[in-house]
Structures are given as C-alpha cells and as structure tokens.
Coordinates of C-alpha atoms in Angstrom, one line a residue:
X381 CA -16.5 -20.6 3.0
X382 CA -19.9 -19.8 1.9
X383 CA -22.0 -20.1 -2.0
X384 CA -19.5 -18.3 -4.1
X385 CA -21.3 -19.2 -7.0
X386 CA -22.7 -16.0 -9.1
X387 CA -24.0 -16.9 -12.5
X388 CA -21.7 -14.1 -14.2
X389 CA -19.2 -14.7 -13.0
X390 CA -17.0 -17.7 -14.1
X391 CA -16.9 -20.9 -11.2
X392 CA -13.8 -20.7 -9.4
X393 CA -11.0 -24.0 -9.3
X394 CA -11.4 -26.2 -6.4
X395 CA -9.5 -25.0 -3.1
X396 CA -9.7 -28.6 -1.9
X397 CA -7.5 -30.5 -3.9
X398 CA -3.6 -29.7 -2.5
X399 CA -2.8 -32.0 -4.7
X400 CA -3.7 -30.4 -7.9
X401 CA -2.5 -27.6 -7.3
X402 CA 0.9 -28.7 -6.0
X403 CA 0.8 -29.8 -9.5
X404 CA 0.2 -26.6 -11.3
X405 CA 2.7 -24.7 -9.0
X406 CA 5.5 -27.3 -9.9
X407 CA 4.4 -26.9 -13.8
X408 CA 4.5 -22.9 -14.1
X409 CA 7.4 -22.6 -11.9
X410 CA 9.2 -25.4 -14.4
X411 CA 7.9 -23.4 -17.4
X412 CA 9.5 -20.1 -16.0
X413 CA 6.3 -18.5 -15.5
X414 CA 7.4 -16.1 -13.0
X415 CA 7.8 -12.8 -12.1
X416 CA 11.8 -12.7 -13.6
X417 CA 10.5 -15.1 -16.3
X418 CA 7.6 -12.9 -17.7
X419 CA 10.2 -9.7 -17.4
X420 CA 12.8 -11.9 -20.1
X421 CA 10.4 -12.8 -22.2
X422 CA 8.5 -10.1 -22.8
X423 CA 11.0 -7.3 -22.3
X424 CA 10.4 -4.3 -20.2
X425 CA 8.0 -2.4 -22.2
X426 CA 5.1 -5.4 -23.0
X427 CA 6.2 -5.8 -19.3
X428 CA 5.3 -2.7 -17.7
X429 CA 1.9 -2.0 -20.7
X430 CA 0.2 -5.0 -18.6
X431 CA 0.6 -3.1 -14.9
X432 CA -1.8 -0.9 -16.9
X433 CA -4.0 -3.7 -18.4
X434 CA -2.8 -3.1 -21.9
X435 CA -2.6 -6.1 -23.6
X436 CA -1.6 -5.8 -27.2
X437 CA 2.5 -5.9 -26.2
X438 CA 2.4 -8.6 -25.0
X439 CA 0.2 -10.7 -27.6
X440 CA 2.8 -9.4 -30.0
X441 CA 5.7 -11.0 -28.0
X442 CA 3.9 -14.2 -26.8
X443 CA 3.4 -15.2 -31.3
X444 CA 5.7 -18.3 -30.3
X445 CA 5.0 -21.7 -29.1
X446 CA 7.2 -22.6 -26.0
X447 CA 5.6 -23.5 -22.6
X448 CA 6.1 -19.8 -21.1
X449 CA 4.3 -18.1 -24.1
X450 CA 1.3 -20.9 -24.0
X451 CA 1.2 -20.0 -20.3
X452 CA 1.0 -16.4 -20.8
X453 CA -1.4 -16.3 -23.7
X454 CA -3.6 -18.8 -21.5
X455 CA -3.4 -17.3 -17.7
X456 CA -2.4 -13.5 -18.6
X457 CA -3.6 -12.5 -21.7
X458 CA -7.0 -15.2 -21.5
X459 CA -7.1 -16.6 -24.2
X460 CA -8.1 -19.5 -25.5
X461 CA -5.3 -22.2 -26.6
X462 CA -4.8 -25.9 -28.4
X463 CA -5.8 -28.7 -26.0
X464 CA -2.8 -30.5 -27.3
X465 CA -0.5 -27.8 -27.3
X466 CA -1.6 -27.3 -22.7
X467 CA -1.2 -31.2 -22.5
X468 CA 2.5 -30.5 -23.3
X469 CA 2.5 -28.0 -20.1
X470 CA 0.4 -28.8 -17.6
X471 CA -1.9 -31.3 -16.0
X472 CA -4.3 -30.8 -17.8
X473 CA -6.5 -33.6 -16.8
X474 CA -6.7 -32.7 -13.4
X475 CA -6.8 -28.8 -14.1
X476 CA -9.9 -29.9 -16.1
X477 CA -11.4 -31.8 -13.2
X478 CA -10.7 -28.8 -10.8
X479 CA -11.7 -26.4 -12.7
X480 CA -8.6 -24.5 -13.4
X481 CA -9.3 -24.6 -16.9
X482 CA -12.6 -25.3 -19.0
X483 CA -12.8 -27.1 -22.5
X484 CA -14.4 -26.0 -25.9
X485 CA -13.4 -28.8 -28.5
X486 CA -10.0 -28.5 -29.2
X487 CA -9.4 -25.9 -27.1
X488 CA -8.6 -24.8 -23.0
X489 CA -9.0 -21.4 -21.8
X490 CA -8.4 -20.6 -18.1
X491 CA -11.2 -19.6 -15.7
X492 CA -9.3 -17.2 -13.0
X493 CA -6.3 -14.7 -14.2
X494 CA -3.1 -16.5 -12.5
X495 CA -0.5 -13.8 -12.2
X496 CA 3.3 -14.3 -11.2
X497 CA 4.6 -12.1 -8.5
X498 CA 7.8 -12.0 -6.9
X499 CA 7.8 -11.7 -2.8
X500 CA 10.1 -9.5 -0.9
X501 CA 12.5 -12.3 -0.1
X502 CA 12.9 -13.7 -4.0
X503 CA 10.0 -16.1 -3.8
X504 CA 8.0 -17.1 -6.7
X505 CA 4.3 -16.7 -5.8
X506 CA 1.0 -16.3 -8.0
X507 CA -1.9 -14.2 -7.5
X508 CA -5.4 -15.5 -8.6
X509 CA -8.3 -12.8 -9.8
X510 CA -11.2 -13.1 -11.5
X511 CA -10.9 -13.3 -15.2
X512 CA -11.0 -9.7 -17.5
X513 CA -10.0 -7.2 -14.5
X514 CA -6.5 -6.6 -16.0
X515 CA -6.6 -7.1 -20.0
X516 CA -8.4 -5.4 -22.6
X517 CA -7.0 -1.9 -22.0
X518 CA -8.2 0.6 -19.2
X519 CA -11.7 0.9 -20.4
X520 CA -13.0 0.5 -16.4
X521 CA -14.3 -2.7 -14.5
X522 CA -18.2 -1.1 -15.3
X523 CA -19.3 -4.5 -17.1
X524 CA -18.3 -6.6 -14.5
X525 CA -20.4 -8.8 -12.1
X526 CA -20.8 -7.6 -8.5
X527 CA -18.5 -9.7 -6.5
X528 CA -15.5 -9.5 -8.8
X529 CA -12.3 -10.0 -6.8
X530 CA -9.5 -7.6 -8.5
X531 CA -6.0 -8.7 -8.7
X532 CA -2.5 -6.8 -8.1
X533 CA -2.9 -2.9 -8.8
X534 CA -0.9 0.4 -7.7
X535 CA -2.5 0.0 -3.9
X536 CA -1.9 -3.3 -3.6
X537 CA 1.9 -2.9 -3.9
X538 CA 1.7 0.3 -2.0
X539 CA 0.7 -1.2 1.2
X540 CA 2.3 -4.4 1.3
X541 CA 5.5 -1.6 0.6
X542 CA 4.6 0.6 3.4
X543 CA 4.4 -2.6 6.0
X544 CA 6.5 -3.5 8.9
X545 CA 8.1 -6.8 7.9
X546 CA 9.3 -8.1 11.6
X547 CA 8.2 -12.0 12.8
X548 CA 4.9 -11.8 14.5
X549 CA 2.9 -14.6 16.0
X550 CA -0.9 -13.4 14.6
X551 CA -1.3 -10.7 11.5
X552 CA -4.9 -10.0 10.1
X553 CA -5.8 -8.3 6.6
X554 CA -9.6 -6.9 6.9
X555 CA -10.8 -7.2 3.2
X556 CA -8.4 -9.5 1.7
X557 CA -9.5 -9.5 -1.6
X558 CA -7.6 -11.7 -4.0
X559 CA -5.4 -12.5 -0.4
X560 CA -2.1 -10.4 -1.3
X561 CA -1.2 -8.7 1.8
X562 CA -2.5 -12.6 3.5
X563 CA 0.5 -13.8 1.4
X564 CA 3.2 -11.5 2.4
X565 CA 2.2 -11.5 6.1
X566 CA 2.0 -15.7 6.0
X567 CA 6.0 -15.1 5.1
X568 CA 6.4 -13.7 9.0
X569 CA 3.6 -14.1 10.3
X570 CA 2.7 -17.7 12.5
X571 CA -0.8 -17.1 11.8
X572 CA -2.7 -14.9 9.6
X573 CA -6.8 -14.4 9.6
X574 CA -8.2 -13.1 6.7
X575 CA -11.6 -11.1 6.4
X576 CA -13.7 -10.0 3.8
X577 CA -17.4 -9.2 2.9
X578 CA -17.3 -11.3 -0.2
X579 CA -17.2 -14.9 0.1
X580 CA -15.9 -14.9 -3.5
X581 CA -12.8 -13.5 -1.9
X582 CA -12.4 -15.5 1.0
X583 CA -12.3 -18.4 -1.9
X584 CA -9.4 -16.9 -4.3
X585 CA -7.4 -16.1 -1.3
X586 CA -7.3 -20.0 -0.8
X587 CA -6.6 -20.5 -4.0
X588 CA -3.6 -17.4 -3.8
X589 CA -2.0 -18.7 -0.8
X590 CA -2.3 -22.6 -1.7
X591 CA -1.0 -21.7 -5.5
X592 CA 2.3 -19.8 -4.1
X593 CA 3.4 -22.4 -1.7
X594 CA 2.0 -20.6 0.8
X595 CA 0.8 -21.9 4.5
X596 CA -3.5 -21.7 4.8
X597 CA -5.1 -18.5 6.2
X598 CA -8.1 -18.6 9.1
X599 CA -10.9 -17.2 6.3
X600 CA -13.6 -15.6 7.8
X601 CA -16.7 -13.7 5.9
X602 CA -18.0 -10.4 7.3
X603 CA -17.4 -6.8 7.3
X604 CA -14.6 -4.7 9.2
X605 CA -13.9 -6.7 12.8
X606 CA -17.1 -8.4 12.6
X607 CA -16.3 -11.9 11.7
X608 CA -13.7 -11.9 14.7
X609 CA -13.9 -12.8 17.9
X610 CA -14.0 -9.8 20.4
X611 CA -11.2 -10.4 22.3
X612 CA -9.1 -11.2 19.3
X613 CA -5.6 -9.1 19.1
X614 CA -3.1 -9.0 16.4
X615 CA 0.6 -8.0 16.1
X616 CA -0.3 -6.8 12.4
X617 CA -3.3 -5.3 11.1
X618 CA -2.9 -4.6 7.0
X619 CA -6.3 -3.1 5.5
X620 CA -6.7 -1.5 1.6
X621 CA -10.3 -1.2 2.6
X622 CA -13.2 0.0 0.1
X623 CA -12.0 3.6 0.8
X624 CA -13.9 5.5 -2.1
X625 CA -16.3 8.1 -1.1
X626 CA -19.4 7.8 -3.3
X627 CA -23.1 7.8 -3.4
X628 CA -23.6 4.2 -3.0
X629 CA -22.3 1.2 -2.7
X630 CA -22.1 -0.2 -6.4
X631 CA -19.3 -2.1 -6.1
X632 CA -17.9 -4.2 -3.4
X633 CA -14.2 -3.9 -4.4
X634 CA -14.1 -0.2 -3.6
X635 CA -17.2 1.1 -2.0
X636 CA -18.1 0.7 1.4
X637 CA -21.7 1.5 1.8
X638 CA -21.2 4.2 4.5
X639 CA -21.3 7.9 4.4
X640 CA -19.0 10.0 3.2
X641 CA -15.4 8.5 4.8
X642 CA -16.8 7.0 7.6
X643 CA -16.3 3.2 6.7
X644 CA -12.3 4.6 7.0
X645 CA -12.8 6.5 10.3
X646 CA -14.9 3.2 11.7
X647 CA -12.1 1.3 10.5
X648 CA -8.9 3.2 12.0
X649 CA -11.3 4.3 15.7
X650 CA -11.7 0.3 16.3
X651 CA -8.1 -0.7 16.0
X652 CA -6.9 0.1 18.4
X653 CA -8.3 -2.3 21.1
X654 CA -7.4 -4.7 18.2
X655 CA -3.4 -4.7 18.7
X656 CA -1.3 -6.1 20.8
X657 CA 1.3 -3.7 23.1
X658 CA 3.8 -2.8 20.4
X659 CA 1.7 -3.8 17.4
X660 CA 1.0 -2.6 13.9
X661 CA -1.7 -1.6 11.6
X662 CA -1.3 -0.4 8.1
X663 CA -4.3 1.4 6.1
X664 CA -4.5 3.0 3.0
X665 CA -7.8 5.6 3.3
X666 CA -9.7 8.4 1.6
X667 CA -11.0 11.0 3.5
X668 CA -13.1 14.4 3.0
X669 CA -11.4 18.0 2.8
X670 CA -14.3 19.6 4.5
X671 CA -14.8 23.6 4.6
X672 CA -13.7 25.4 7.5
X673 CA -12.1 22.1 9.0
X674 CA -8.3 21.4 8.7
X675 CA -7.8 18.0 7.5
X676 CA -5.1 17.0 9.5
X677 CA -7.6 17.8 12.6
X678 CA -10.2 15.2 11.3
X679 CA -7.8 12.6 10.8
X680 CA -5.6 13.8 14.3
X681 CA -9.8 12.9 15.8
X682 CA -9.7 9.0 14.1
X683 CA -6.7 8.1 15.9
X684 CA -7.3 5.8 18.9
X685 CA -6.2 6.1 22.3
X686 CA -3.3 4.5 23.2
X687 CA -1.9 4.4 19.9
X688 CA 0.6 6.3 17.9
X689 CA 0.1 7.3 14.4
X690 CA 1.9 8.2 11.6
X691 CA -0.6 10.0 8.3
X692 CA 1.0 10.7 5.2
X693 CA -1.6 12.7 2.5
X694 CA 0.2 11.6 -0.8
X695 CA -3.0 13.0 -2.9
X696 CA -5.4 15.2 -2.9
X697 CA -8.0 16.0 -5.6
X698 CA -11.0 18.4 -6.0
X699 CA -14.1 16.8 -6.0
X700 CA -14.5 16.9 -9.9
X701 CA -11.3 15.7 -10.6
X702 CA -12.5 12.3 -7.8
X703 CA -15.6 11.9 -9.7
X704 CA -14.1 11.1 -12.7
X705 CA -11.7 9.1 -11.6
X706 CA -13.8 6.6 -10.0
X707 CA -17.1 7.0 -13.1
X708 CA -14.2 6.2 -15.2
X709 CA -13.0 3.7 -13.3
X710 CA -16.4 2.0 -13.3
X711 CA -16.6 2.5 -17.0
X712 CA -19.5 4.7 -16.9
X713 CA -17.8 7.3 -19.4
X714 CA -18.4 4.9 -22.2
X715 CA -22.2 4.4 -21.3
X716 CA -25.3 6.2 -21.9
X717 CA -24.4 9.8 -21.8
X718 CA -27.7 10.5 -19.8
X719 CA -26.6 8.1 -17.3
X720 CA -23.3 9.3 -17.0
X721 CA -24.2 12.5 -16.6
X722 CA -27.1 11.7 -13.7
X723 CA -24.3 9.6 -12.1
X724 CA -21.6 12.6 -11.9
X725 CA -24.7 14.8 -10.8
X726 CA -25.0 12.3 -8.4
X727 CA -21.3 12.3 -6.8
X728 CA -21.4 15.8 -6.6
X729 CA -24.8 16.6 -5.0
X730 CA -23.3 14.1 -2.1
X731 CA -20.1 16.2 -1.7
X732 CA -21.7 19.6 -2.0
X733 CA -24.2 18.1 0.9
X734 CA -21.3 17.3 3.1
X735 CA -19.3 20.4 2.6
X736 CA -16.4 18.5 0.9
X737 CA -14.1 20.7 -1.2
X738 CA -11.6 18.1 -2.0
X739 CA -10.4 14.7 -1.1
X740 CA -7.2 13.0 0.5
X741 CA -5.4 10.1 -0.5
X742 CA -2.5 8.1 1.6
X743 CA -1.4 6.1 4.4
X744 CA -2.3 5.5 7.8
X745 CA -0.1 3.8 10.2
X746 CA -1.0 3.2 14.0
X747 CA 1.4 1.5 16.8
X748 CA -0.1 0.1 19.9
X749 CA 2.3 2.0 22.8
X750 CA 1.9 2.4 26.5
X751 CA 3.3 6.2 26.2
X752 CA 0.9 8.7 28.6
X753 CA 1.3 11.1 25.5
X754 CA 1.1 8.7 21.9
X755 CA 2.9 10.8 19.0
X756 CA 0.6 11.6 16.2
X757 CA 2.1 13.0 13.1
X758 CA -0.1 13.9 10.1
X759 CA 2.2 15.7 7.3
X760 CA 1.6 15.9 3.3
X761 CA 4.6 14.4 1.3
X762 CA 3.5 14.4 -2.7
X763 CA 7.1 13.6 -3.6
X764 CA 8.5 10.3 -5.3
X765 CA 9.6 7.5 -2.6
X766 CA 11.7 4.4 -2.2
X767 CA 9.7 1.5 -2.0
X768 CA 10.0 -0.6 -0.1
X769 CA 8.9 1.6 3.0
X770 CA 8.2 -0.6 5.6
X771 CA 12.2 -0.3 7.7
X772 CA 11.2 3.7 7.3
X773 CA 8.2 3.4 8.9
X774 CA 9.1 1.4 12.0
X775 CA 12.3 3.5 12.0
X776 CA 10.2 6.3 12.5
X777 CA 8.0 5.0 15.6
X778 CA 11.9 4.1 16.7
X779 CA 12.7 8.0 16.5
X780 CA 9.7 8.5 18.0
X781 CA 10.2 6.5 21.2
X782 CA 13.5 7.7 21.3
X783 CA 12.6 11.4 21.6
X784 CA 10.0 11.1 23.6
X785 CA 12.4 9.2 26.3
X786 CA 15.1 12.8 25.9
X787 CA 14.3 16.5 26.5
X788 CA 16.6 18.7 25.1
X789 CA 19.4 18.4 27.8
X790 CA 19.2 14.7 27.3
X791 CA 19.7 15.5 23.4
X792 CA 22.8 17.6 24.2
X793 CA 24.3 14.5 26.2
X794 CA 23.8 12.3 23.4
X795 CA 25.6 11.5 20.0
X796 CA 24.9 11.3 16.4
X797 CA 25.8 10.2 13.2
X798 CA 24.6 11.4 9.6
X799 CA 22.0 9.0 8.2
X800 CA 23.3 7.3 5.0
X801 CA 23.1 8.4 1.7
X802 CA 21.9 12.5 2.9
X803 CA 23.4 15.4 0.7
X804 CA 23.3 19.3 1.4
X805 CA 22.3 21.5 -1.3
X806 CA 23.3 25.1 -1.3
X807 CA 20.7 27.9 -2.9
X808 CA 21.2 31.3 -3.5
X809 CA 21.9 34.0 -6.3
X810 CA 24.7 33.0 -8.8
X811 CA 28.3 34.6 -7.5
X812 CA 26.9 35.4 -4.0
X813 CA 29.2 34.6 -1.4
X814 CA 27.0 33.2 1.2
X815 CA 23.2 31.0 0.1
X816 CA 20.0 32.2 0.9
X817 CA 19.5 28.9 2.5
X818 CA 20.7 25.0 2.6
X819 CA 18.8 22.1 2.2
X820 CA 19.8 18.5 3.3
X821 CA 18.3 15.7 1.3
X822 CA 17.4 12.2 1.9
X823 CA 18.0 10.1 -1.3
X824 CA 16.1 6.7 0.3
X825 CA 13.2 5.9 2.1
X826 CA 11.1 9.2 2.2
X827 CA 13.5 10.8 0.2
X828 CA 13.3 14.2 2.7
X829 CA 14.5 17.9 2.5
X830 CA 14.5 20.3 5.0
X831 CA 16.1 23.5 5.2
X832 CA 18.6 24.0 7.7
X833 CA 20.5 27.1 9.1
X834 CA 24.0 27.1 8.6
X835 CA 24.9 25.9 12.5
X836 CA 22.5 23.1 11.8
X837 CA 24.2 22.0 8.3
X838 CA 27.5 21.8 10.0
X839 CA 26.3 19.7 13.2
X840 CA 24.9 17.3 10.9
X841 CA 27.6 17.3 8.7
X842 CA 30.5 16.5 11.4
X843 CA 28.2 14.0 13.8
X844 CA 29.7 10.3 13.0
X845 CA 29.2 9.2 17.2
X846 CA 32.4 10.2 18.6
X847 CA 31.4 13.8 20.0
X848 CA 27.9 14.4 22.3
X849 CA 26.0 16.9 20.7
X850 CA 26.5 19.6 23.0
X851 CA 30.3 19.6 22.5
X852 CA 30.0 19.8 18.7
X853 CA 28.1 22.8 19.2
X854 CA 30.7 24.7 21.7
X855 CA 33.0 24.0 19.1
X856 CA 30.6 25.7 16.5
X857 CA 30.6 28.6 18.5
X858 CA 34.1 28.9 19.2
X859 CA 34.4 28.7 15.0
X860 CA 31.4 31.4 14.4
X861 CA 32.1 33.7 17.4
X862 CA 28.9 33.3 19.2
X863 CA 27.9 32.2 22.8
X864 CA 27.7 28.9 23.4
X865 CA 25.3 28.6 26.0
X866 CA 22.7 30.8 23.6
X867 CA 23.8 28.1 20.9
X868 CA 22.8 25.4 23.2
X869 CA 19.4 27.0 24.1
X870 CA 18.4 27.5 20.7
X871 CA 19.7 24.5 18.8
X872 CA 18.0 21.4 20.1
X873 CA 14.7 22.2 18.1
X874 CA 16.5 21.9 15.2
X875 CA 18.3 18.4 16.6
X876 CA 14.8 17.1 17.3
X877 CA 13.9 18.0 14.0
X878 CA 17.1 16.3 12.3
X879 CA 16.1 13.2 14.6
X880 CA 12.0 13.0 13.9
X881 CA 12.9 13.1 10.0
X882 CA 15.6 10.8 10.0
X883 CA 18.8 13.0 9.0
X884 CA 20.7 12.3 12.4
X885 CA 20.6 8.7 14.0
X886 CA 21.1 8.2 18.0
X887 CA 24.9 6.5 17.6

C-alpha cells in the first residue's frame, strides 16, 4: 500500500488485523455509537455544531460517564480518557497493539477521528480521518501535515447524494480519500477499485471499509486513471477530485497541481472510454468563468464523445470572494499578515493572467450511450434540493432516452400523468381576473418551476394516462375556442419541456 508513515502526522492502526477490528466494530456498535446514537445523546444542536467542527456542544453534553460519552469524548471530540474507564468499553489491549489507540500513563487517547455515519439503506458504518480535521472550531486545516486525509464534509454527502444507486458489477472512486464514496458503492457494487495520489488514503480507506462491515476495495496509488489498467471499464465512476483552482499545489486534499481547471477538464475528457455502455460517472468540479467565453460552452467542450451529460452550476463566486474561501480554509487568515496578503496577491495575479472573472461550482454527471446525437444539458439551479438525488438523476437520462426515441407526432400519440407531489402557482395583480403568468412547482428532487401558459397548466393538470396527448389538447381547444390543429403545432415544445424537467411522466 506504500510508506504511509509521515513524521507529523500521527501512525495509522493496523489494516491487517480483521480480527481487531471486528472487535472494535462489535464494541461501538454495542455502545450505541452510531449515527442515531450520537443524534439522542447529544441532541440536535451539539449534533449539527460538529458538521461544522465546533466542538464545545458537545463536550458540554458528553460531562457523563457511560460507554457512548467515553466513546465520543475519545474518537469525536479527541480527547484523552482514563485507561480504566476504555477497558470498560473496548478492547483495549488489542486497540493498543494495533494502534487504534496510544497510552500516556493512565490515560488512552485515539490516534485517527472514527466517525459514525448512517448508509442509505440504515446501516451503521464509521468513517476514519486523520486526527484534528473536524474539532477545534473552523479555524482552517493550515497547520496540518501534507498528506492529511479529511473526513465527512458538505461535498462528501453531496456526491454520494447525487449518485445512481442501481447494482453494478465494477464501480471506481478516483481519489478516495478517507474511502466514503468506496463505502457506499461496495453496498451495490461487486467490485469497487479505489485510487488516490496519497498512499495515506489508500490506507484509511482500508481501515473505513474494514471498520463498517464493509467488503475490501482493489487500492491502488496514483493520480487520475493512472494506476489502472488501460482497458479497465466501470459501470460507476464517483470522483470529488482536488477541484480548487489555485496557484499551487499546497495541499493534496484539494489542489491538483494543474492549471487553472484543467485537472477537472482532464478528468471528465478521459471518462469516457472508461465506462461501460450504459454506465455512470459522477463528479463534483470547479471551473473558470472566463471573459468573452460562456461557461456553459467550456464545459459543453469537456464532455466526451459518446456520452451524455447532465451539468448543474450550483455556485458561482467572483474571484475575491474564491480566494478567501480557500486562504481561509487553509488558515492562512490567522498567519503572518504579510504572508497572507502575498498569498491573496498570489491567487489573484493567476486569475487575472487567465482571464477568469469568476468561478463555478456543481455537478457533473456523464452516461455512456450509443445515441448518434448524446444529450448534453448544462443549466444553473442555485435553489434548495432534496437529497438524496441520485433516482432524479438517472430519471433524467430516462427522459432523456425517451425523447430522443419521439418527435413531436410521437409525443401527441403518447400519454401522461402529472409527476407527484407538483403544484401550480398563480401570479398576477391582486383582484385581476386573469394572472400574469402560472408557475408549476416541483416540491422533490430538483424541486423545479417553470412557467407555463395557460393551455399548458391545464394539459398537465388533467394528464393521469387515460387520454394521448393530442386528444387532451382537441378537447382544450374545443373549451378555449381555438384551432386544434394550430394547438397541436404549437404545443409539443412545451410537452417536451414538461417531459425534460420531470412535470409529466410517459404513462
């Protein structure tokens, strides 16, 4: 697996002994020390203050001594408890020999952050992370060792949201990190590779997978596709790759090393050949708002032939605003002044040498297809979602296949029903007798609105599969008095619109 040894950082346990940590699995899950555990004990807000590494909460609800709060001061909140008090707990012996925990006379203190996290299905798994990422407040990850591995954070949970969750024989998850998205494709997945740059990764992703219950990944060191083979294919491709665009490569968690967004272009361009007929791949990216380009055109250019795509912008920040985002993030803002400042220069000389005005944030989705035209939709949606996303998404490449199989006479043939859970909204002036417009809203999944025209609120509103399309809208016009073959010709734009968004499903 390579030297993971680093002299700042802390040695990692031993991902040898099955045995051991069979044990330690069976002893936090009999101590409650799960996801629904942590939530009861602590209560929502001491809950919800350590997704943002705040600490204090949660040391005042953990002042007891039973087994769940010794595990929580010890794995969570790091810190150092009675010897006797662990032996009560855990194995300690053998954590000892393995180096899950370390000894300071009458005391134990953990030497990786062991964090409980419920799986999609109600499992009880752990995530392991270096020690210090995720307590002590958000002061930035700047004093760290290079090499760090991160645990859980907003991304994390974003992509292993977004992902198609249908059994697969082979998944891979370029840049594993602390082996999270390893550990939900392992649930549906036969066999699941995992890659990363930093053999420090490859090593708590053992530890990850072995400590949830979970079957052993194919681990392989190296960058991008390069530590597999190159006639390797996959079913599943999951990637929250180094995607921030500095000047340097500082630190390995989150910098790639190339220019600009190109370690995210490289990334999405070579999948491609990479998935099987059918296949997914997931990415979260950055990428440059460059003047005089649009942005959708540079990410439209990424996309691989043979493949359709689906690219949501969620974010998008000038380049000041990025800046200090990721400085902070590093903890430079509570450094030398000078240094901070020569670092910020820094960030901006690079954009203002690449043109970039501003940068992009979201999700990039690719399917493997056989079409002679692929479907490539890049869109902006800033707007609050339902999570989990991944039924939307391979809903969508479902619409997708399905439109692209009927032109507009097949779509007259065909019949509908309203997706669930969709509402119309009326706006206009207060008192008028007719709106200005009407909006139908999604309240799951993307949680859409789009306006409609009055014709096209009441199609959707009567389609529930019993009537094709095209008689629903000669009785429209016998209602409103207008032709019905001019109805005909102009409504079907508005049909595939309803379809591609997901307001009307084929029946």
């Amino acid at each position: 697996m390579g030297d993971v040894s680093n002299p700042s950082l802390s040695p990692l346990p031993s991902a040898d002994r099955p045995d051991v940590t069979t044990r330690l699995r069976d002893a936090l899950l009999g101590a409650s020390f799960t996801a629904d555990g942590l939530l009861e004990l602590l209560g929502a807000p001491a809950y919800a203050a350590l997704s943002r590494s705040e600490t204090v909460p949660a040391l005042r609800a953990t002042r007891g001594d039973t087994p769940l709060e010794v595990l929580v001061r010890l794995f969570l909140l790091q810190q150092p408890v009675p010897h006797a008090r662990v032996t009560d707990v855990l194995p300690v012996d053998a954590c000892l020999e393995t180096g899950w925990l370390v000894r300071a006379d009458d005391e134990v203190a953990a030497t990786v952050d062991v964090r409980p996290y419920g799986g999609p299905g109600g499992e009880d798994w752990f995530i392991v992370s270096d020690l210090g990422c995720a307590v002590g407040g958000a002061g930035g990850i700047g004093n760290h060792a290079e090499g760090v591995v991160l645990g859980v954070g907003g991304a994390s949970t974003t992509l292993a949201g977004l992902t198609v969750r249908t059994p697969v024989s082979a998944a891979l998850d370029l840049g594993t990190g602390s082996g999270i998205q390893a550990l939900h494709a392992a649930a549906h997945a036969t066999r699941v590779t995992a890659t990363d740059v930093n053999p420090r990764a490859l090593h708590i992703t053992a530890l990850t997978l072995a400590l949830s219950g979970a079957p052993a990944a194919d681990l392989r060191e190296g960058s991008l596709y390069e530590p597999v083979a190159a006639d390797d294919t996959y079913d599943l491709i999951v990637s929250n790759p180094p995607f921030v665009i500095s000047p340097g490569a500082r630190l390995t968690y989150r910098d790639g090393g190339m220019g600009g967004d190109d370690l995210c272009r490289r990334l999405v361009q070579e999948t491609g050949e990479r998935l099987n007929p059918g296949g997914f791949a997931h990415f979260l990216a950055n990428w440059q708002h460059v003047e005089g380009e649009e942005w959708t055109d540079r990410l439209r250019s990424w996309v691989p032939r043979g493949c359709d795509a689906w690219i949501v912008q969620r974010e998008v920040q000038d380049v000041t605003q990025y800046a200090e985002l990721w400085l902070r993030d590093a903890g430079d803002h509570r450094g030398d002044p000078a240094e901070y400042q020569a670092r910020y220069d820094a960030w901006l000389d690079e954009f203002e040498a690449r043109k970039v005005r501003g940068v992009g944030f979201g999700w990039i989705t690719l399917r493997r297809t056989g079409a002679a035209e692929p479907s490539v939709v890049a869109e902006e949606w800033p707007h609050p979602i339902e999570q989990p996303l991944g039924e939307t998404v391979r809903a969508h490449f479902d619409r997708v296949d399905y439109l692209r199989a009927h032109d507009d006479a097949a779509l007259l043939e065909a019949h509908f029903t309203l997706a669930g859970e969709v509402v119309q909204e009326q706006v206009g002036l207060p008192g008028a007798e007719d709106p200005e417009h009407v909006v139908l809203r999604q309240n799951r999944g993307m949680r859409r609105a789009t306006r409609v025209d009055t014709v096209g609120a009441g199609f959707a509103g009567v389609c529930d599969g019993t009537m094709s399309a095209g008689r629903i809208l000669d009785a429209i016009a016998q209602l409103v008095g207008e032709d019905p073959v001019a109805l005909r010709d102009r409504t079907p734009a508005q049909i595939r619109l309803l379809v591609e968004q997901g307001f009307l499903e084929p029946a």
